[in-house]
Short mmCIF file of C-alpha atoms and ligand atoms in Angstrom, two decimals:
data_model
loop_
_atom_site.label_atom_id
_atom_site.label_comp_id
_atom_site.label_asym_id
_atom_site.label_seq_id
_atom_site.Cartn_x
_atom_site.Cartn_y
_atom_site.Cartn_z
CA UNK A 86 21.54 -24.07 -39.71
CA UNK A 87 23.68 -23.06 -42.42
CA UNK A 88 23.56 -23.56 -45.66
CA UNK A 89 26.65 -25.15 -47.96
CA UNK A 90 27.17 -24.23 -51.44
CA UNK A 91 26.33 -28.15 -51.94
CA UNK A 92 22.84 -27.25 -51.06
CA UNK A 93 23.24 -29.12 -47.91
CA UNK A 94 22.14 -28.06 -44.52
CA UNK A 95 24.46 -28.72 -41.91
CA UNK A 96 23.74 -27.69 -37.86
CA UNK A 97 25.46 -24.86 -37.07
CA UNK A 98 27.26 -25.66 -33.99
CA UNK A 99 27.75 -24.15 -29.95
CA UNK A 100 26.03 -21.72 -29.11
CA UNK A 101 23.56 -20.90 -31.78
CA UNK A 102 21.64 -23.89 -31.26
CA UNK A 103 20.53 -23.12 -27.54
CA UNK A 104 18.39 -20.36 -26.61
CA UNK A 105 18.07 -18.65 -23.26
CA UNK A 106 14.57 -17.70 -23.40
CA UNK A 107 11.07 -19.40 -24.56
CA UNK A 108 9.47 -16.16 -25.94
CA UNK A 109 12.52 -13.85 -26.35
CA UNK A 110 14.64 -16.14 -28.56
CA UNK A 111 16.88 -13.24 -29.15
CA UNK A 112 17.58 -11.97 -25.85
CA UNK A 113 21.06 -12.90 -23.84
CA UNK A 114 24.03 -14.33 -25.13
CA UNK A 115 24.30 -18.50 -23.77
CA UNK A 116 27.33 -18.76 -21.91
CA UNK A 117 27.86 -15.27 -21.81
CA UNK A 118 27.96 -14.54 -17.39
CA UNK A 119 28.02 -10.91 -16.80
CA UNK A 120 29.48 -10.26 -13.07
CA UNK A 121 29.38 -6.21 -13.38
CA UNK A 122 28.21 -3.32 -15.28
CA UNK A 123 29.88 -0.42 -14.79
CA UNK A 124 27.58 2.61 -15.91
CA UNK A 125 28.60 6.27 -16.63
CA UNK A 126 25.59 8.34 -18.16
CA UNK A 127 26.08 12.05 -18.93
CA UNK A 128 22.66 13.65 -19.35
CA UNK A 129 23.53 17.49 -20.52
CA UNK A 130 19.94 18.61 -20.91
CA UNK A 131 17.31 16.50 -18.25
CA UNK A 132 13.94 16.09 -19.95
CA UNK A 133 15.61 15.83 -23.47
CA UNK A 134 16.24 12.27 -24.65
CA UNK A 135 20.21 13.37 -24.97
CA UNK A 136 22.68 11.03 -23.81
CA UNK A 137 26.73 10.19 -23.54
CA UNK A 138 27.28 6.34 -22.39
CA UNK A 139 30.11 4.97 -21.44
CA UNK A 140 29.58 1.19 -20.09
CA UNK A 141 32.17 -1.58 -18.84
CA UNK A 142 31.05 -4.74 -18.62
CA UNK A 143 33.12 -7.46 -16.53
CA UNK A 144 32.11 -10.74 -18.30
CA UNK A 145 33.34 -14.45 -17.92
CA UNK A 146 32.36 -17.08 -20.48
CA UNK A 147 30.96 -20.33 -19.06
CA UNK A 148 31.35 -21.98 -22.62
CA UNK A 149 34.05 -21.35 -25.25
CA UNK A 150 32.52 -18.27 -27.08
CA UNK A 151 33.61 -17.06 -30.63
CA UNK A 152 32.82 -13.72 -30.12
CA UNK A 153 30.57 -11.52 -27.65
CA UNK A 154 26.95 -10.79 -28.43
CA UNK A 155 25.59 -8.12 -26.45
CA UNK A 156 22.45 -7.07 -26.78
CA UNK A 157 22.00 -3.32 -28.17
CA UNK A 158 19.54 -1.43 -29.86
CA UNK A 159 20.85 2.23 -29.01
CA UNK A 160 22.51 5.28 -30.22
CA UNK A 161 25.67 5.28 -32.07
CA UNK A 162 28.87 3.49 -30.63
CA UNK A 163 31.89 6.16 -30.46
CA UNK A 164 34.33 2.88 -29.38
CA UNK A 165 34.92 -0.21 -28.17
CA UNK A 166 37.67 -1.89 -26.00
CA UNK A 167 38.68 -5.23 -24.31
CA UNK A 168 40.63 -5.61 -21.66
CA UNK A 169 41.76 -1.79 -22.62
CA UNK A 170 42.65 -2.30 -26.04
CA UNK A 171 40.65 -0.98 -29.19
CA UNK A 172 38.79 -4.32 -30.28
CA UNK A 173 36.71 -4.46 -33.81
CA UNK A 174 32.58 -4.62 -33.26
CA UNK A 175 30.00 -4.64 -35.48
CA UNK A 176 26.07 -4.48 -35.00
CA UNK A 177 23.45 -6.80 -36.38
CA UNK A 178 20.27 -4.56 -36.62
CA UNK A 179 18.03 -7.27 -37.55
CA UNK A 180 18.87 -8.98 -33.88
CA UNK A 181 19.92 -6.24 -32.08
CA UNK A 182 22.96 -7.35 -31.27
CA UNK A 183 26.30 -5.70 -30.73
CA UNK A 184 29.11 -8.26 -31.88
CA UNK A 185 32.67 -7.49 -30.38
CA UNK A 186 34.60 -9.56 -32.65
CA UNK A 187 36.95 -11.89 -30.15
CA UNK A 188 36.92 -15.37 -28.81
CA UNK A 189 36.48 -15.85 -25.25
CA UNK A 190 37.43 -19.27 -24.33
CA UNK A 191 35.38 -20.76 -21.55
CA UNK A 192 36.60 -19.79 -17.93
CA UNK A 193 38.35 -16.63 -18.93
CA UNK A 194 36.92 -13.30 -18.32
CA UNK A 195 37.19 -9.48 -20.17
CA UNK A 196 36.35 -6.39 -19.34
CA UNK A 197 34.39 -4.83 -22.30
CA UNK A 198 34.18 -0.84 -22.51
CA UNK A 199 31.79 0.51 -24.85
CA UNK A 200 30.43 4.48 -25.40
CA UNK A 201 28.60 5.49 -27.12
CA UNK A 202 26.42 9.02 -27.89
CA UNK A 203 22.76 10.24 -29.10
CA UNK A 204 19.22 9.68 -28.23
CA UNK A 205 17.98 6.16 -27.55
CA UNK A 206 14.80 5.66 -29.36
CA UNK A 207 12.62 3.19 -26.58
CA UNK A 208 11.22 0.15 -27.74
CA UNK A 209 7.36 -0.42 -27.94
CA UNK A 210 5.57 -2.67 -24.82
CA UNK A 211 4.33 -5.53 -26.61
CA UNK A 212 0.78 -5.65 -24.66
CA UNK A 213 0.41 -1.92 -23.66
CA UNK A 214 0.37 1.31 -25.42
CA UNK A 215 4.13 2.34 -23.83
CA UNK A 216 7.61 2.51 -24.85
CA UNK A 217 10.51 0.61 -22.67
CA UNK A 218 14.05 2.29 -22.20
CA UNK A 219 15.09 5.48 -21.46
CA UNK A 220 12.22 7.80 -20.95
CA UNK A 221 12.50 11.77 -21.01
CA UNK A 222 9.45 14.19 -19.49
CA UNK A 223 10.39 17.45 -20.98
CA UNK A 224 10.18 20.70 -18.77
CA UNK A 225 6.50 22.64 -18.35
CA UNK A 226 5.85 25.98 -17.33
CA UNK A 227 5.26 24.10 -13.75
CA UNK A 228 7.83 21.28 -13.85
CA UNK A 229 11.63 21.22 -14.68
CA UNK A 230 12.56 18.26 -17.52
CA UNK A 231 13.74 14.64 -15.61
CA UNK A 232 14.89 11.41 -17.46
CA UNK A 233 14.44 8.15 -15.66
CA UNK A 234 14.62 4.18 -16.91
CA UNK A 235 11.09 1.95 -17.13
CA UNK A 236 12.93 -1.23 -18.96
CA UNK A 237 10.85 -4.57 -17.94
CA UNK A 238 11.11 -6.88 -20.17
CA UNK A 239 13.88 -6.06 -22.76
CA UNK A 240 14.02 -2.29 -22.58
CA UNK A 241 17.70 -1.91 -21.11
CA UNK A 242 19.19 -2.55 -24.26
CA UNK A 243 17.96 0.21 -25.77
CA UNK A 244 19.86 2.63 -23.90
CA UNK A 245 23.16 0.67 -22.89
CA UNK A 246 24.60 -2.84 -24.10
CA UNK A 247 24.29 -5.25 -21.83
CA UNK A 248 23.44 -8.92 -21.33
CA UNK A 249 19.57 -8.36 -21.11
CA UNK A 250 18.04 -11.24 -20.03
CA UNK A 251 16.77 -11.69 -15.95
CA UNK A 252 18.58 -15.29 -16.21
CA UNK A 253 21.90 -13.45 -15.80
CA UNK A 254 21.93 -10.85 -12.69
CA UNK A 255 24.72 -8.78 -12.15
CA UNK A 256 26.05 -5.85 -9.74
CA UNK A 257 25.75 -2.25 -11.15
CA UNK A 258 28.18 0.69 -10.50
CA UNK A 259 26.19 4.14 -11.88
CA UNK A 260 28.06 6.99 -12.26
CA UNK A 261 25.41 9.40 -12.95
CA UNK A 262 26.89 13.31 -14.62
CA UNK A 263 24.01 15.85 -14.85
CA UNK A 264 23.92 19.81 -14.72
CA UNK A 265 24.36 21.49 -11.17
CA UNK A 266 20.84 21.74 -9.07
CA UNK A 267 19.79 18.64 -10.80
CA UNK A 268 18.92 15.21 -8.66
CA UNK A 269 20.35 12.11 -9.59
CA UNK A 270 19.58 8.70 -8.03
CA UNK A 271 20.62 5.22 -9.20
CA UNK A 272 20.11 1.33 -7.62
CA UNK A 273 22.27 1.19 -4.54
CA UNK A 274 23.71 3.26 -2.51
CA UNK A 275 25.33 6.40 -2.87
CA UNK A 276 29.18 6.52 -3.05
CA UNK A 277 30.13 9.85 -3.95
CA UNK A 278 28.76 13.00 -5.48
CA UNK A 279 31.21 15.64 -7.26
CA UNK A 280 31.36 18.69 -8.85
CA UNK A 281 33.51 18.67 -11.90
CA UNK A 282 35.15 21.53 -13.65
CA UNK A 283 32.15 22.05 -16.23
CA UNK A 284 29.83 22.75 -13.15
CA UNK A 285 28.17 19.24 -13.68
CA UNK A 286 28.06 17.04 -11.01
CA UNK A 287 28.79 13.15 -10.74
CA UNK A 288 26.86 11.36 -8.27
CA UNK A 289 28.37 7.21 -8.33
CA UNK A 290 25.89 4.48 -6.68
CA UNK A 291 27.15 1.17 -6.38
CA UNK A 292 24.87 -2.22 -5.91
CA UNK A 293 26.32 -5.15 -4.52
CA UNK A 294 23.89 -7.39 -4.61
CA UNK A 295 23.36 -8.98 -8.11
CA UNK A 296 19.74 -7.74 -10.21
CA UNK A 297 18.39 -8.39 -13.80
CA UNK A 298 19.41 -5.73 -16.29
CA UNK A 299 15.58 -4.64 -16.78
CA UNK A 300 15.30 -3.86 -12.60
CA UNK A 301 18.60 -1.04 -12.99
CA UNK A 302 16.85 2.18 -11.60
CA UNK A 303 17.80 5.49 -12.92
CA UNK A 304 16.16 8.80 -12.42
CA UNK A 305 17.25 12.10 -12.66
CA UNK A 306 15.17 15.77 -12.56
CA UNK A 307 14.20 18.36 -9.97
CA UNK A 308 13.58 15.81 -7.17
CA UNK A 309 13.02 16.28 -3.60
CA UNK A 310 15.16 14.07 -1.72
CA UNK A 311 13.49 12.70 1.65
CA UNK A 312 15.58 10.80 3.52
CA UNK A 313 13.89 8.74 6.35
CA UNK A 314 15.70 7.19 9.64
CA UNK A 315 17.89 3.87 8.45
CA UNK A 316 15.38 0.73 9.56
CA UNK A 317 17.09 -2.14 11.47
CA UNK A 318 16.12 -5.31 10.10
CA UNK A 319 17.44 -8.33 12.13
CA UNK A 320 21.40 -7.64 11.96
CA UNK A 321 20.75 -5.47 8.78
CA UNK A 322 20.49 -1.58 8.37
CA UNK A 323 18.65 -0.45 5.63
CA UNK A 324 18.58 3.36 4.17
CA UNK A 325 15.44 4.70 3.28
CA UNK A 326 15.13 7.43 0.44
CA UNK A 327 12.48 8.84 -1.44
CA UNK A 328 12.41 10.78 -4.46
CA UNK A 329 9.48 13.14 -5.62
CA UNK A 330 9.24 16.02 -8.12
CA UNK A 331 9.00 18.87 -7.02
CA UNK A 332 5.64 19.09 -8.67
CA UNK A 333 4.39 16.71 -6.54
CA UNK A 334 1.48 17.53 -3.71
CA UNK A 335 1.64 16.27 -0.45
CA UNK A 336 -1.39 13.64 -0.65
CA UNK A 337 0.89 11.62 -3.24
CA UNK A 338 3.46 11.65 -0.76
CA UNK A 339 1.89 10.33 1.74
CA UNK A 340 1.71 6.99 1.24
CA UNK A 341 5.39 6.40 1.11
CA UNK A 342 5.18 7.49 4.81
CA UNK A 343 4.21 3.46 5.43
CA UNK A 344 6.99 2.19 3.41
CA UNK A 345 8.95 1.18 6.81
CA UNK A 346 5.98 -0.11 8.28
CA UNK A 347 5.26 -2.26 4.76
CA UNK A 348 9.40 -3.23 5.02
CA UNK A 349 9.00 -4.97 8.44
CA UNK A 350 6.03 -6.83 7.30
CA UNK A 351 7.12 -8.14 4.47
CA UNK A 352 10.48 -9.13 6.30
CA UNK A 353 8.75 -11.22 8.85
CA UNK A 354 6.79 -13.43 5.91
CA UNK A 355 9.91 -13.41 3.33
CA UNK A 356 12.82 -13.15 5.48
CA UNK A 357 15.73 -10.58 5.42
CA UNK A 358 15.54 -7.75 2.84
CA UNK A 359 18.20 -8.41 0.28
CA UNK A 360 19.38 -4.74 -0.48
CA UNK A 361 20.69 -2.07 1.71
CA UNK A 362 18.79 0.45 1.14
CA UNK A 363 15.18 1.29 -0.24
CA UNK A 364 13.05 4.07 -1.71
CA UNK A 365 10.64 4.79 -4.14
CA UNK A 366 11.30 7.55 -7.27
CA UNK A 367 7.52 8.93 -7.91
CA UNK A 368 6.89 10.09 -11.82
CA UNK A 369 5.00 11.80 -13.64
CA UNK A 370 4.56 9.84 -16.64
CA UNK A 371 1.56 7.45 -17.48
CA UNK A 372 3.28 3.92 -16.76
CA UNK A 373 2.21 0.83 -14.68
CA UNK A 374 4.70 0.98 -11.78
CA UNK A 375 7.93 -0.88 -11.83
CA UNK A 376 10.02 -2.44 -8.74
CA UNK A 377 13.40 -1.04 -10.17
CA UNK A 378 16.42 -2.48 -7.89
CA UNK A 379 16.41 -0.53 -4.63
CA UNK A 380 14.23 2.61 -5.81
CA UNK A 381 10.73 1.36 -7.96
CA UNK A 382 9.20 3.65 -10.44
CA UNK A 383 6.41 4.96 -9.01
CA UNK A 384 3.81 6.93 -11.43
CA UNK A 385 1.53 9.28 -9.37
CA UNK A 386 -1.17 7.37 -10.10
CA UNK A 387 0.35 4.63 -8.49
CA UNK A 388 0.82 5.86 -5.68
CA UNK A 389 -1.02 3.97 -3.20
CA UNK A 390 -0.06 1.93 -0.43
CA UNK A 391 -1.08 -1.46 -2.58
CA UNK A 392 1.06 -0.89 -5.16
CA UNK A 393 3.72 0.72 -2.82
CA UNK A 394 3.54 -2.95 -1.10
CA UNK A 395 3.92 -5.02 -4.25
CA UNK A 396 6.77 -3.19 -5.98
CA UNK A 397 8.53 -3.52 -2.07
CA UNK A 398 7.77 -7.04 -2.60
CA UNK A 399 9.49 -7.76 -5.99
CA UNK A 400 12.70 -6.74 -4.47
CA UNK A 401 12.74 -10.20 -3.03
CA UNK A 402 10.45 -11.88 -6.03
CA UNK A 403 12.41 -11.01 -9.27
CA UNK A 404 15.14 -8.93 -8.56
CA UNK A 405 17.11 -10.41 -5.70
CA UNK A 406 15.64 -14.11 -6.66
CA UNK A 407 15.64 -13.51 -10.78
CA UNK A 408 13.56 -15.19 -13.17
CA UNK A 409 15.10 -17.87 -15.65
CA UNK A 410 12.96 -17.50 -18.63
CA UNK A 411 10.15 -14.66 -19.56
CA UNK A 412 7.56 -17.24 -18.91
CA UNK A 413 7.50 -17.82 -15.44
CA UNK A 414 6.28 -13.99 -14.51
CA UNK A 415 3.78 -15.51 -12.89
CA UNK A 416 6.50 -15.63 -9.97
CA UNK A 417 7.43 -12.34 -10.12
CA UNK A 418 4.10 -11.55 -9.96
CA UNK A 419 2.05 -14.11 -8.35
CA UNK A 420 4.34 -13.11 -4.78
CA UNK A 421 4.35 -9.53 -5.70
CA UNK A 422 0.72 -9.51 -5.84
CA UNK A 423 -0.01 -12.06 -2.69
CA UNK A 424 2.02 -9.28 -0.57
CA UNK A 425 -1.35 -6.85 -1.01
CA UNK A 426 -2.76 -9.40 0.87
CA UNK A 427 -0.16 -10.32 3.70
CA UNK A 428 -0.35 -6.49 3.82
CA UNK A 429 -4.01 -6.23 4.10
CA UNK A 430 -4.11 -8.68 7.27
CA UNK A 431 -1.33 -6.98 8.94
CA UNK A 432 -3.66 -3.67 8.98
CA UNK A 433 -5.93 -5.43 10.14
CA UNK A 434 -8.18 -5.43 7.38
CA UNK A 435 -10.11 -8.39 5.48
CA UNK A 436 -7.83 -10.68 3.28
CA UNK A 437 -10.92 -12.21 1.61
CA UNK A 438 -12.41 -9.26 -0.03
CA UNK A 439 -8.80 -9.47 -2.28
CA UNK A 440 -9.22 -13.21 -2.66
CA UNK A 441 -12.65 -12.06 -4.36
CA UNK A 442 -11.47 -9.73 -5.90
CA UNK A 443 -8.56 -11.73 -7.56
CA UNK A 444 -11.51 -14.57 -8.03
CA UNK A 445 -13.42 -11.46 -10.46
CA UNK A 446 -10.37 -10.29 -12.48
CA UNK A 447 -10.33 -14.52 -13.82
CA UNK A 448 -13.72 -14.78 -14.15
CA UNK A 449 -13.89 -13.13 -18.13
CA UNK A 450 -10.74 -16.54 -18.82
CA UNK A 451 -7.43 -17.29 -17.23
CA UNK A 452 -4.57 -20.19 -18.93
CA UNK A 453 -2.09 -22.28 -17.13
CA UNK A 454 0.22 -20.06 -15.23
CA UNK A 455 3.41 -20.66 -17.49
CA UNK A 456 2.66 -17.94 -19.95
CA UNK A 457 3.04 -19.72 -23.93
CA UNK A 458 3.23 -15.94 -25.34
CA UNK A 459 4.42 -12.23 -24.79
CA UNK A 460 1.31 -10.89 -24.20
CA UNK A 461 0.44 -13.35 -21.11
CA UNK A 462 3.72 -12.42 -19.25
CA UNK A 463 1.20 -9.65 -17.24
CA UNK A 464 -2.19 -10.43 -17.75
CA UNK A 465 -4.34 -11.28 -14.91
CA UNK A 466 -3.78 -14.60 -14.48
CA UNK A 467 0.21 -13.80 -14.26
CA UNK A 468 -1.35 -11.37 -10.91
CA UNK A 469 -4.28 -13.00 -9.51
CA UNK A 470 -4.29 -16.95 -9.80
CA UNK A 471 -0.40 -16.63 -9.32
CA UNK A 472 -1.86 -14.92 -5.92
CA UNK A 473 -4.34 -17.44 -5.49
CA UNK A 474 -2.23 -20.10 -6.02
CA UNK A 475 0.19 -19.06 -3.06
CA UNK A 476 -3.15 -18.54 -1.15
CA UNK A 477 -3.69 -21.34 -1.69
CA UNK A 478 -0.66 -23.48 -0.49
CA UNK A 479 -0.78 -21.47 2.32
CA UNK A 480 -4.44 -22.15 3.70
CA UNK A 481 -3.29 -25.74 3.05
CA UNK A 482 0.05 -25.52 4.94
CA UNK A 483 -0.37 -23.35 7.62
CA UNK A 484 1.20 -19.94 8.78
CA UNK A 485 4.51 -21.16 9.85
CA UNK A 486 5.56 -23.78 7.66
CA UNK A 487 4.66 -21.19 4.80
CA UNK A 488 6.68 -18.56 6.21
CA UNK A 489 9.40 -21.12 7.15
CA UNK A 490 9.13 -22.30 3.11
CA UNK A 491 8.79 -17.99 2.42
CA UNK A 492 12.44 -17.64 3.53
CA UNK A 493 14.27 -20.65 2.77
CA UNK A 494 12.80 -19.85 -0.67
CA UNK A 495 14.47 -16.47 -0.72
CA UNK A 496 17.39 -17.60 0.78
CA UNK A 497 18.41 -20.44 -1.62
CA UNK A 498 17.12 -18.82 -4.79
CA UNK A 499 18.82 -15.45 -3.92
CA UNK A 500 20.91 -14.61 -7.56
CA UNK A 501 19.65 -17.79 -9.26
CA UNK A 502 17.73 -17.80 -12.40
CA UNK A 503 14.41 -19.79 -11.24
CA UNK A 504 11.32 -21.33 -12.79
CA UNK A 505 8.70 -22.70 -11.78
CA UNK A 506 10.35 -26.22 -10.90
CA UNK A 507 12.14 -25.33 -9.01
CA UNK A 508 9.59 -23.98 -6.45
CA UNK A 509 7.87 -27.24 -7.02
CA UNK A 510 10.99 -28.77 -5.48
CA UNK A 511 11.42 -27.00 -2.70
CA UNK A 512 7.45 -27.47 -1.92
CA UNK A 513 7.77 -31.03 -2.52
CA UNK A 514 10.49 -30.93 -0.08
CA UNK A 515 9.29 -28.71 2.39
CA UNK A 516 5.65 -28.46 2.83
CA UNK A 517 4.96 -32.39 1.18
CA UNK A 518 3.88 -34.21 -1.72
CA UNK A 519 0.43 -32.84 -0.95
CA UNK A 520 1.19 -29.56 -1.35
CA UNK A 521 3.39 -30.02 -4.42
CA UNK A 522 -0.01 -31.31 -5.54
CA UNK A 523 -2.24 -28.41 -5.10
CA UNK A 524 0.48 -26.40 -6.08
CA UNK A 525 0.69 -28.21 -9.90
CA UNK A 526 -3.41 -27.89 -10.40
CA UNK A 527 -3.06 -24.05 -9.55
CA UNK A 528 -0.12 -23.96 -12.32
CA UNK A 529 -1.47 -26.23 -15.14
CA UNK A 530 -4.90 -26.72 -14.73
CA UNK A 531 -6.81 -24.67 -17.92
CA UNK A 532 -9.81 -24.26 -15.20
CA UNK A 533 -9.64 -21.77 -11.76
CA UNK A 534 -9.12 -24.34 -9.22
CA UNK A 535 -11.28 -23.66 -6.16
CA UNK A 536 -10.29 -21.53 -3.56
CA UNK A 537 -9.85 -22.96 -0.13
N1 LIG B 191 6.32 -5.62 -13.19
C1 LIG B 191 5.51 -4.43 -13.09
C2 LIG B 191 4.69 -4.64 -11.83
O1 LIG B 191 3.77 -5.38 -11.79
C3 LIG B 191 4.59 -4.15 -14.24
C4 LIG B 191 5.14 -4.14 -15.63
C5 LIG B 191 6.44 -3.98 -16.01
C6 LIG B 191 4.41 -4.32 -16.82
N2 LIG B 191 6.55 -4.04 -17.36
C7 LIG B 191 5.33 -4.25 -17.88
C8 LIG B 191 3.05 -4.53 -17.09
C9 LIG B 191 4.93 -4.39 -19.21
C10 LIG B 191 2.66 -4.66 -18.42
C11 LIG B 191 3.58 -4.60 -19.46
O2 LIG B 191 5.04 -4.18 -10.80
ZN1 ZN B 192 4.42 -6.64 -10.24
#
């Protein structure tokens, strides 16, 4: 609303009046469809929070839009152009927004080129005791300094402009400069890697498949690169890479050794791997781990063949099908955490101690699975009766037809923003009004529904 000097409130009208998310009100820009980033980061000193951004963003407008609200919360902006042209900008702290002052009528696209130069502060989690954005871990007597990005929810925008919300997925170009000796590795794969004048080096990764903003994977540091043999996955190839400090002892490796073996698995319940290539980037910061596009974040603690498992498994569940709004995690999640257990079978171990186990985590309270506030986005019940749940449907459907329902869900959804309806529809449609019932208790009831 806005207020006259009458005293009168009048609706303010387009696009202020809708907003893309339930419990991120200011995150995204309505009608604002970002196809591309294109990403250049120059990181002089790795393990030092120093940064030079440049970032080009290929946007169309789906509604007529009186100016472009990005979303930004990082260091100073040097410039900003459109369509190559100096264009004015100003920021809104309180919303942190970056506001490049021209119409784009709906239809139409621009490419938007922002840089920009300093150190990008990090937001704080709002449930755990961690900071979201661009992370540094200086150098130790033992270990050389490394940057890398942890960004899930809203952390992207703290560190480069950008449309942050999951409900609009777009392809990423990283163009990643950093001093000579030093690793770099992006989402995608690699396109070129070259040594410029200043004895930097550029290494450019391009991903062609659309991701949220918050699933871009950046790390950079003394890394050992391990390249595996390329996996055939029905008329796919897929590159395998993995990234670990140097630092890093060989039992922490190890588990990445069944990341092939976890790839075909998962393939066979979800159907085709969306990316073409796939790795993990170990760390050795204190952070939960997170399925960044192509490469997860993988703290040493995390690294064990579970969680190795459910980050693979959000490559299919959040970032190649995306979330619509912030409460619906429970998808992301839910099928992230239901691969431990297709997992678990496949080694021929017993699924029901998990189902317990899930059972346990609820027993202390658990909520409808649509999460009403920030803090519920990853709490247990977002994990374990989103689990349950698909354990559910499953036991009640059968092997096949869940599989069969497994891919067509991947397929169809692939670069959609989804909720929760719409995977009532397709189990209305595919595995029966029956199902669709079960399916709705698991989701609203405020009680655990029984396990089958
Ligand atoms: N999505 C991550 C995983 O389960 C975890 C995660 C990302 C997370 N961001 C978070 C957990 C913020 C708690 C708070 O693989
Ligand atoms: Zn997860």
């Amino acid at each position: 609303m806005c207020l006259l000097t009458t005293g009168q409130a009048v609706p303010t009208p387009s696009h202020t009046d809708t907003l893309l998310d339930s419990l991120y009100p200011q995150l995204g820009q309505p009608g604002l469809n970002v196809l591309h980033y294109d990403v250049r980061l120059d990181i002089p000193q790795p393990g030092t929070p120093g940064l030079r951004s440049a970032v080009t963003v290929l946007a169309r407008a789906d509604t007529d839009l009186t100016s472009v609200q990005l979303d930004y919360a990082g260091p100073q902006i040097r410039s900003a152009s459109w369509n190559g042209a100096p264009v004015p900008f100003h920021r809104d702290d309180s919303t942190d927004k970056l506001i490049i002052e021209w119409p784009l009528k709906r239809g139409e696209r621009a490419t938007i080129t922002v840089t920009s130069e300093g150190e990008p502060a990090g937001k704080p989690d709002p449930t755990l005791p961690m900071s979201l954005g661009w992370h540094s871990v200086p150098a130790t007597s033992t270990q050389p300094g490394a940057n890398f990005a942890f960004s899930e929810p809203d952390g992207t925008h703290t560190f480069l402009p950008c449309n942050d919300h999951p409900s609009d997925p777009a392809t990423f170009t990283t163009h990643l400069t950093v001093p000579q000796g030093v690793t770099a590795a992006a989402s995608g794969q690699l396109q070129r890697d070259q040594l410029n004048p200043d004895g930097t080096h550029t290494v450019t990764y391009a991903l062609t498949t659309p991701v949220p903003t918050y699933a871009l994977s950046v790390h950079v540091g003394q890394l050992d690169h391990v390249r595996r043999p390329d996996l055939t996955s029905g008329s796919r190839v897929i590159e395998r890479h993995d990234y670990f400090p140097s630092s890093v002892p060989a039992d922490i490796r190890a588990p990445y050794d069944r990341t092939d073996q976890m790839l075909r698995v998962l393939t066979d319940w979800f159907g085709p791997y969306p990316f073409q290539t796939y790795g993990s980037a170990v760390v050795t910061s204190d952070l939960p781990a997170l399925e960044t596009a192509t490469l997860s974040t993988m703290p040493v603690r995390s690294s064990q063949v579970r969680v190795i498992v459910h980050e693979l498994a959000h490559q299919w569940f959040g970032n190649a099908v995306p979330l619509a709004d912030w409460s619906d995690t429970w998808l992301n999640e839910g099928f992230a955490t239901y691969a431990e257990l297709l997992w678990a079978e496949a080694e021929g171990e017993d699924p029901t101690a998990l189902v317990s186990r899930w059972r346990s985590q609820l027993q202390r309270g658990t909520r409808p699975l649509i999460a009403t506030t920030q803090a519920q986005m990853f709490d247990a019940s977002a994990y374990a009766r989103g689990a349950l749940a698909l354990h559910a449907l499953r036991t009640h459907s059968g092997d096949q037809a869940f599989r069969a329902f497994l891919h067509e869900y991947t397929r169809t959804r692939a670069a959609r923003p989804t909720r929760t309806a719409d995977l009532f529809a397709l189990t209305r449609q595919r595995l029966g009004p029956d199902a669709s019932a079960l399916l709705h208790r698991w989701v609203q009831d405020p009680n655990l529904p029984a396990s089958p």
